[in-house]
Amino acid sequence: MKTIGNAFRVAALCLGVFCAAGAAPNKELKMKETALFKADFEKKTILGVQESVKDYMKVQFVSLTTDQPLYWPNEDVFLKTLMPLTPGAKFRLTLQKKGASSKDLGLFSVNDAGIAVQTILSGKERKIEAGEYTATIKAVDGDATSYTSFTVVEGSLGAVSFAHEFKQLTSAAQLEKEKGAWFFGNAAGVGKRWGNGLNVKNEVRVLNQPFNGEAKIKSRCFLSGCNGVEAGTQQTVAIKDGKLELVLEVGGHSGPFGIEVITEKGSVEYVFGRSGHVERQTIPVSGGMKSRYIATLAPYEKTIPVPGRDIFVVKEGEDGSAVFDIASPIIAAGGNAVITALKDIENPRVFVLTPAKGGAYASKEIKTSSMKNGAVLPVPCSAPYSLIAIAGFSDGKYREAWAVCFPASSIDAEIQCAGNGLPLKQFSLTVKTFERGSRKALPAYGILEVFDNRVQSKSSKEPLASAVGDGARSLGNYLSSWRDYTGVAEEDEVQAKDEPMQRKEMKKMSAPRAAAGVMMDMSVAPSVAPAPKPASSSANEPQVTADLPPDQETIREGEKKVVYCAVVKTGADGSVVVPVTLPPQTGRCTMRFTAISGFDYAEAVKDVDVAKDNYLEVSMPTLIMPDADIEARVTAVIYAEGAQLTVSRNGEKASVYKLKKGAQELAVPLSGKKTGVMLFSLVDASGKTLDKREMTTRNIASFPITFSDIMISDGKPMTIAGGTVTAYAHPGKLLENMAMNMTTTMYSWFGHAEALSASCAIRAVLISAIDGNIIDGNGMRDTLKSDLVKTVKDLRTAFYDDASHLVRPYPGVDVNERFSIWTVNNLSAMLTHLDGNRAGEFADTIARAKEIIDGVRGELKKRQVTEAGLFDIARGVQTIPVEVDGKVVYTAITDKAAVDWFVAKALPKFALDKAKDDAAVNANFISLYDTYRFLRSFERTGATYYLLLNAKGMYTRGDAKYPELFNRIAKNILLTQEPGLIQGPALLGGVYSSSGTVAQFLDLMLAMAKDKKVVQTPEITVTKAGKKDRVKITRGFTAIGGEGGITVEAPQYVTLRVDTQKEVNMMSYVQNKPFLKANVERTSLKTGDEVTVSVELNADMDPAEYYAVIAVPTTLSIRQTEDLLSDYKGQLLYGQRASGGQKIQMLTAPFRGSRTMNLICTASVVGESEGYVFVRHVSNPAKCATVKIHKVTVR
């Protein structure tokens, strides 16, 4: 018998995918049903459109965004909601701080246009706790839902900014005419995953003055597993008058992509929306037509944008055998698509389907009795897109075609105002809305925002554009066959290197240059002149005067990043005048108005420079470490000789700096030993004060911390001494955005057969868990279904070989037994979750999967092939290493022998009854882990995955120790929030087929729910001061109080989260015995240098149970946490990063099961400073300690 061992690897085979790839040849259509139509071939009649099409006509047209991605603790958080298809609808708003309980903020309503803006947190009223937050809305009626995330940190605005909005263009010629823009170029074609060049143009400014000098330009990739790594070679360019124009090398990465510009004055970053490979991926928008069109959500060279839709279309080629054609899938608002018959068509039928609210769709038949060769049929289409389905008979054969058509948005908008305004003064702007094209006045609602342009505020239209893209992608994928998105088949010099492992496994390739004509040469500009030093008797010491001049000018105090965020309605004439008070700081403000009308939307953006004739501006950190000695950057603009800058601290004697006429920069020394109010005054030669700027500095003070304990019921009473208690129906209700987290990670995988089939198994588990109310689906069910159906269809048509009955690793590669086994394994696991109520919904998918499974099993049986490791083909179950009679064998975990082995020999080594926390469990696990070399991939989940595999067997047998084991597993998963999936594209097979920790956990919870061990709306008894109350847990969780102490009696697996908030001063814990180390890799830096600050817990600490509050040296700013994940639309799921010109000085983050936490920092302030790290237990305030970060000097 032939055995395929675990050590077998297929690197060389996987490299074969870079040969010519192609799907299996199409078979002659013999069925009476297609994906689109039902037809009677004998009578040559079209019976109608398939009922299943409706499942792919859904658009989750909801937008939820905040006015900023990063907030300071003293700011207000504005939530912007768009639900334009359900005007007046009520929705429930939930706020979740990572590591704390969910907060039900109550019911809210959108207005008659489906818009709402509300303040959900107010730092002005009470300092907001630092950390990561997620806001979620769910419609009371219907399934509309959305979420958004934001972060609260200590920080300040940096000096460097991009002067202009990054517009989306599609050619180098357009780029020449714009001040700020971007687009992709790729020689291999539009939408390819690799081989892209990102063309960028903008103006770099320092305190709103054009920058002159040398700059380093970095491109970054935020794919799962890349986490902000440099996506290409760093470029050094000379910038003159601020002008920046270049191509970023991103060809070896998948995105989303960002740009970082580093100057001696500081840095600025920008992440390009919809630049990730999923939203760049082309969507087939026609089939069966002569003209083959594809669309993408990213701006590519040579594509054509749909006006107002953020969708870009290109003609891919032609099909000479087609009998239908379409002029273009882009049509005018309210216009018609044009279908042409290329041959005589007998008994044609034409249908138009358009998404509607509530996941429904509208269907209309366009009557036509026949179509002669050359006949032209106008077909009316509606927003956001329409599916045109046409079928008939030509030359006696059945023919069909389809097209997804995008009407232009019917609405447009603009902002009219002056180009500049005064700080702290009222400024009037006019918003206008009108019909696109005719400019006829069109009254409309929208959201108006005015903010400092150093804030990369997310537009409310972005989620709407992504929603349309998701819907069109789902439909296009359902109607089309497998496509190669790598760019490898067309361009064989693409290096895919998203994953470090892959760099070793793939042959060395060079990323191609962008398409011809888009590479920009940069000329070398002279360096910026040095700033003048302060006038003084000594070169280093400023003069001191007796008194400041009397107040003659309004003091401009602090910074205000957002000055306006509200709903605005234009009148009958399509306009409205809005007064806005500009911020205290000078610089540039962005005004943005997002108008909405049903499926149509428009956005207008305009800039205003906030300045005075003579003014000064200050860039400095406001949080300063006690031992810091740094420099503040002051820019003064003066149009007369003899002026002076005076600087006083806390009303003390002022330092005086003489100024020259014009714009100039000065360095003013600051010390952490002297904090408080700093007053900067610009005084002319006569003593008149022309401008005043007040900034307040402070050392690390007390800050709010939420200590949170998780208690999972074992059926016995639970006593809580105090705090705020929230009861959850079961642990699954505490998994945060897990459906989106796992979907995003799967999107990062390389599309070989093992990865695709593994994703099928995981998607089936997620769908089952959503349907079973185990987890919140984040509105992802339709996407999960679409991806699952499409992937199984691709495996059947492009990967499974009908001749050999085995599976190809990739189309164009020879079949492979090992990949066949993995595919069968994963598809078998998938089928276990597509049973019962879902069997009818997924009937075609199940049938295709069974064809593969039966074919592979039959062929392997003929070949006498079995697997000695991961899979028992005949029984369709996963196995674990088991010791029987002193020998290690492999057998199914549901066998009694496996359970006996685990309970008798493995479980005692975990010493659950003796371990005080999971640190002991993990320590006990190490020896077992090393013995069987098991699960080395799951760094953050430790023993959890292994425990899960064995827990399933214990549960099936009804072992008495199961509840205790499950509770420990659940708590660890909830603390880490780690799915345990491989991140990034790996070419080797086998790395994806372990389902991952959370997938196994959900599978276990589904089994428990089926046996009614998990209840969705359990009743609990709460006893307080001798009084008992019965409480029913609804909507997944219920707040039950807890102040003063309570006792809770609850069914097994009901989960309590107990929160206690305290004010903490990290300096109070410096004397505590440290259980951590803090390190900075280099201590002598230049401005702009990148450096890693690491925090490592002692070996005996459980990293799932600790958080860190990190205040980096004042000379540094935090660019991001190394542990970072954005969803495929660019929304952060966990981790933190700076954006725009905002600088992070202090943040709080969980260790998430990893003993080491790394922060990627930038040297941003000249001087020297130490930093501090405060580490705390998640629930126990007694377990805290503070250590210093070494002094870092920046020059």
PDB file of C-alpha atoms in Angstrom, residues 1022-1155:
ATOM      1  CA  VAL A1022     -29.505  37.873  40.397  1.00  0.00           C
ATOM      2  CA  THR A1023     -29.443  38.237  44.188  1.00  0.00           C
ATOM      3  CA  LYS A1024     -28.611  41.626  45.710  1.00  0.00           C
ATOM      4  CA  ALA A1025     -29.052  42.532  49.374  1.00  0.00           C
ATOM      5  CA  GLY A1026     -31.206  39.407  49.835  1.00  0.00           C
ATOM      6  CA  LYS A1027     -33.546  40.274  46.970  1.00  0.00           C
ATOM      7  CA  LYS A1028     -33.763  37.891  44.009  1.00  0.00           C
ATOM      8  CA  ASP A1029     -34.591  38.973  40.468  1.00  0.00           C
ATOM      9  CA  ARG A1030     -35.096  36.816  37.384  1.00  0.00           C
ATOM     10  CA  VAL A1031     -33.358  38.289  34.335  1.00  0.00           C
ATOM     11  CA  LYS A1032     -33.655  37.040  30.759  1.00  0.00           C
ATOM     12  CA  ILE A1033     -30.640  37.614  28.537  1.00  0.00           C
ATOM     13  CA  THR A1034     -31.831  39.098  25.256  1.00  0.00           C
ATOM     14  CA  ARG A1035     -29.968  40.252  22.136  1.00  0.00           C
ATOM     15  CA  GLY A1036     -26.989  38.189  23.262  1.00  0.00           C
ATOM     16  CA  PHE A1037     -26.080  40.247  26.352  1.00  0.00           C
ATOM     17  CA  THR A1038     -27.751  42.161  29.173  1.00  0.00           C
ATOM     18  CA  ALA A1039     -26.299  44.583  31.733  1.00  0.00           C
ATOM     19  CA  ILE A1040     -27.265  43.417  35.239  1.00  0.00           C
ATOM     20  CA  GLY A1041     -25.548  45.950  37.494  1.00  0.00           C
ATOM     21  CA  GLY A1042     -23.262  44.640  40.198  1.00  0.00           C
ATOM     22  CA  GLU A1043     -22.473  47.658  42.342  1.00  0.00           C
ATOM     23  CA  GLY A1044     -22.346  46.710  45.999  1.00  0.00           C
ATOM     24  CA  GLY A1045     -22.006  43.010  45.298  1.00  0.00           C
ATOM     25  CA  ILE A1046     -24.319  40.406  43.758  1.00  0.00           C
ATOM     26  CA  THR A1047     -24.688  36.660  43.385  1.00  0.00           C
ATOM     27  CA  VAL A1048     -25.612  35.217  40.008  1.00  0.00           C
ATOM     28  CA  GLU A1049     -27.121  31.789  39.416  1.00  0.00           C
ATOM     29  CA  ALA A1050     -27.013  30.862  35.748  1.00  0.00           C
ATOM     30  CA  PRO A1051     -27.143  27.814  33.488  1.00  0.00           C
ATOM     31  CA  GLN A1052     -23.863  26.305  32.390  1.00  0.00           C
ATOM     32  CA  TYR A1053     -21.807  28.375  29.932  1.00  0.00           C
ATOM     33  CA  VAL A1054     -23.577  31.664  30.573  1.00  0.00           C
ATOM     34  CA  THR A1055     -20.697  34.142  30.617  1.00  0.00           C
ATOM     35  CA  LEU A1056     -20.267  37.173  32.851  1.00  0.00           C
ATOM     36  CA  ARG A1057     -17.955  40.085  32.223  1.00  0.00           C
ATOM     37  CA  VAL A1058     -17.204  42.104  35.353  1.00  0.00           C
ATOM     38  CA  ASP A1059     -15.726  45.572  34.752  1.00  0.00           C
ATOM     39  CA  THR A1060     -14.158  47.806  37.367  1.00  0.00           C
ATOM     40  CA  GLN A1061     -12.769  51.196  36.343  1.00  0.00           C
ATOM     41  CA  LYS A1062      -9.997  52.822  38.327  1.00  0.00           C
ATOM     42  CA  GLU A1063      -7.819  55.905  37.963  1.00  0.00           C
ATOM     43  CA  VAL A1064      -4.213  54.734  37.707  1.00  0.00           C
ATOM     44  CA  ASN A1065      -0.926  56.640  37.774  1.00  0.00           C
ATOM     45  CA  MET A1066       1.770  54.483  36.207  1.00  0.00           C
ATOM     46  CA  MET A1067       4.481  56.284  38.150  1.00  0.00           C
ATOM     47  CA  SER A1068       3.027  54.826  41.350  1.00  0.00           C
ATOM     48  CA  TYR A1069       4.125  51.356  40.212  1.00  0.00           C
ATOM     49  CA  VAL A1070       7.769  52.058  39.390  1.00  0.00           C
ATOM     50  CA  GLN A1071       8.844  50.576  42.714  1.00  0.00           C
ATOM     51  CA  ASN A1072       6.917  47.343  42.177  1.00  0.00           C
ATOM     52  CA  LYS A1073       8.929  44.238  41.439  1.00  0.00           C
ATOM     53  CA  PRO A1074       8.936  44.142  37.641  1.00  0.00           C
ATOM     54  CA  PHE A1075       7.743  41.074  35.761  1.00  0.00           C
ATOM     55  CA  LEU A1076       8.639  42.499  32.361  1.00  0.00           C
ATOM     56  CA  LYS A1077      11.478  44.002  30.354  1.00  0.00           C
ATOM     57  CA  ALA A1078      11.321  47.003  28.032  1.00  0.00           C
ATOM     58  CA  ASN A1079      13.886  47.553  25.325  1.00  0.00           C
ATOM     59  CA  VAL A1080      14.544  49.925  22.462  1.00  0.00           C
ATOM     60  CA  GLU A1081      16.767  48.523  19.726  1.00  0.00           C
ATOM     61  CA  ARG A1082      18.757  51.763  19.223  1.00  0.00           C
ATOM     62  CA  THR A1083      19.119  54.783  21.441  1.00  0.00           C
ATOM     63  CA  SER A1084      20.879  57.257  19.121  1.00  0.00           C
ATOM     64  CA  LEU A1085      18.790  58.276  16.127  1.00  0.00           C
ATOM     65  CA  LYS A1086      18.244  60.856  13.441  1.00  0.00           C
ATOM     66  CA  THR A1087      14.849  62.425  12.729  1.00  0.00           C
ATOM     67  CA  GLY A1088      12.816  60.012  10.642  1.00  0.00           C
ATOM     68  CA  ASP A1089      14.672  56.858  11.710  1.00  0.00           C
ATOM     69  CA  GLU A1090      12.534  53.815  12.432  1.00  0.00           C
ATOM     70  CA  VAL A1091      13.078  51.924  15.661  1.00  0.00           C
ATOM     71  CA  THR A1092      11.312  49.107  17.535  1.00  0.00           C
ATOM     72  CA  VAL A1093      10.326  49.363  21.173  1.00  0.00           C
ATOM     73  CA  SER A1094       9.653  45.925  22.646  1.00  0.00           C
ATOM     74  CA  VAL A1095       8.034  44.789  25.873  1.00  0.00           C
ATOM     75  CA  GLU A1096       8.557  41.222  27.047  1.00  0.00           C
ATOM     76  CA  LEU A1097       6.763  39.462  29.880  1.00  0.00           C
ATOM     77  CA  ASN A1098       8.583  37.089  32.193  1.00  0.00           C
ATOM     78  CA  ALA A1099       8.389  33.410  31.247  1.00  0.00           C
ATOM     79  CA  ASP A1100       6.031  32.587  34.135  1.00  0.00           C
ATOM     80  CA  MET A1101       3.419  35.167  33.064  1.00  0.00           C
ATOM     81  CA  ASP A1102       0.425  34.219  30.929  1.00  0.00           C
ATOM     82  CA  PRO A1103       0.472  36.654  27.975  1.00  0.00           C
ATOM     83  CA  ALA A1104      -3.256  36.222  27.376  1.00  0.00           C
ATOM     84  CA  GLU A1105      -3.985  37.968  30.672  1.00  0.00           C
ATOM     85  CA  TYR A1106      -1.984  41.191  30.420  1.00  0.00           C
ATOM     86  CA  TYR A1107      -2.270  44.638  28.885  1.00  0.00           C
ATOM     87  CA  ALA A1108       0.437  47.254  28.412  1.00  0.00           C
ATOM     88  CA  VAL A1109       0.211  51.032  28.603  1.00  0.00           C
ATOM     89  CA  ILE A1110       3.248  52.354  26.754  1.00  0.00           C
ATOM     90  CA  ALA A1111       4.420  55.963  26.878  1.00  0.00           C
ATOM     91  CA  VAL A1112       7.350  56.067  24.483  1.00  0.00           C
ATOM     92  CA  PRO A1113      10.221  58.528  24.936  1.00  0.00           C
ATOM     93  CA  THR A1114       9.062  62.015  23.949  1.00  0.00           C
ATOM     94  CA  THR A1115      11.607  61.984  21.143  1.00  0.00           C
ATOM     95  CA  LEU A1116       9.664  59.147  19.484  1.00  0.00           C
ATOM     96  CA  SER A1117       6.173  58.692  18.106  1.00  0.00           C
ATOM     97  CA  ILE A1118       4.451  55.348  17.621  1.00  0.00           C
ATOM     98  CA  ARG A1119       3.773  54.489  13.995  1.00  0.00           C
ATOM     99  CA  GLN A1120       1.936  51.257  14.753  1.00  0.00           C
ATOM    100  CA  THR A1121       1.668  48.171  16.885  1.00  0.00           C
ATOM    101  CA  GLU A1122       3.387  45.286  15.123  1.00  0.00           C
ATOM    102  CA  ASP A1123       0.348  43.120  15.875  1.00  0.00           C
ATOM    103  CA  LEU A1124      -2.146  44.625  13.448  1.00  0.00           C
ATOM    104  CA  LEU A1125      -5.025  43.496  11.246  1.00  0.00           C
ATOM    105  CA  SER A1126      -7.247  45.503   8.929  1.00  0.00           C
ATOM    106  CA  ASP A1127     -10.245  43.961   7.230  1.00  0.00           C
ATOM    107  CA  TYR A1128     -10.165  43.727   3.447  1.00  0.00           C
ATOM    108  CA  LYS A1129     -11.838  47.152   3.251  1.00  0.00           C
ATOM    109  CA  GLY A1130      -9.103  48.806   5.316  1.00  0.00           C
ATOM    110  CA  GLN A1131     -10.979  48.977   8.639  1.00  0.00           C
ATOM    111  CA  LEU A1132      -8.822  48.063  11.654  1.00  0.00           C
ATOM    112  CA  LEU A1133      -9.956  44.897  13.416  1.00  0.00           C
ATOM    113  CA  TYR A1134      -7.197  44.964  16.015  1.00  0.00           C
ATOM    114  CA  GLY A1135      -3.967  46.836  16.567  1.00  0.00           C
ATOM    115  CA  GLN A1136      -3.274  50.550  16.310  1.00  0.00           C
ATOM    116  CA  ARG A1137      -1.497  52.786  13.821  1.00  0.00           C
ATOM    117  CA  ALA A1138      -0.894  56.468  13.233  1.00  0.00           C
ATOM    118  CA  SER A1139      -2.634  58.072  10.285  1.00  0.00           C
ATOM    119  CA  GLY A1140      -2.198  61.291   8.350  1.00  0.00           C
ATOM    120  CA  GLY A1141      -0.151  63.767  10.347  1.00  0.00           C
ATOM    121  CA  GLN A1142      -1.274  62.562  13.774  1.00  0.00           C
ATOM    122  CA  LYS A1143       1.417  61.311  16.147  1.00  0.00           C
ATOM    123  CA  ILE A1144       0.861  58.720  18.879  1.00  0.00           C
ATOM    124  CA  GLN A1145       2.793  59.213  22.120  1.00  0.00           C
ATOM    125  CA  MET A1146       1.014  56.770  24.431  1.00  0.00           C
ATOM    126  CA  LEU A1147      -1.324  53.833  23.838  1.00  0.00           C
ATOM    127  CA  THR A1148      -2.756  50.806  25.580  1.00  0.00           C
ATOM    128  CA  ALA A1149      -2.815  47.373  23.938  1.00  0.00           C
ATOM    129  CA  PRO A1150      -3.261  43.702  24.907  1.00  0.00           C
ATOM    130  CA  PHE A1151      -0.502  41.114  24.556  1.00  0.00           C
ATOM    131  CA  ARG A1152      -3.076  38.792  22.906  1.00  0.00           C
ATOM    132  CA  GLY A1153      -1.300  35.622  23.896  1.00  0.00           C
ATOM    133  CA  SER A1154       2.182  36.632  22.719  1.00  0.00           C
ATOM    134  CA  ARG A1155       4.828  37.154  25.374  1.00  0.00           C
TER     135      ARG A1155
END
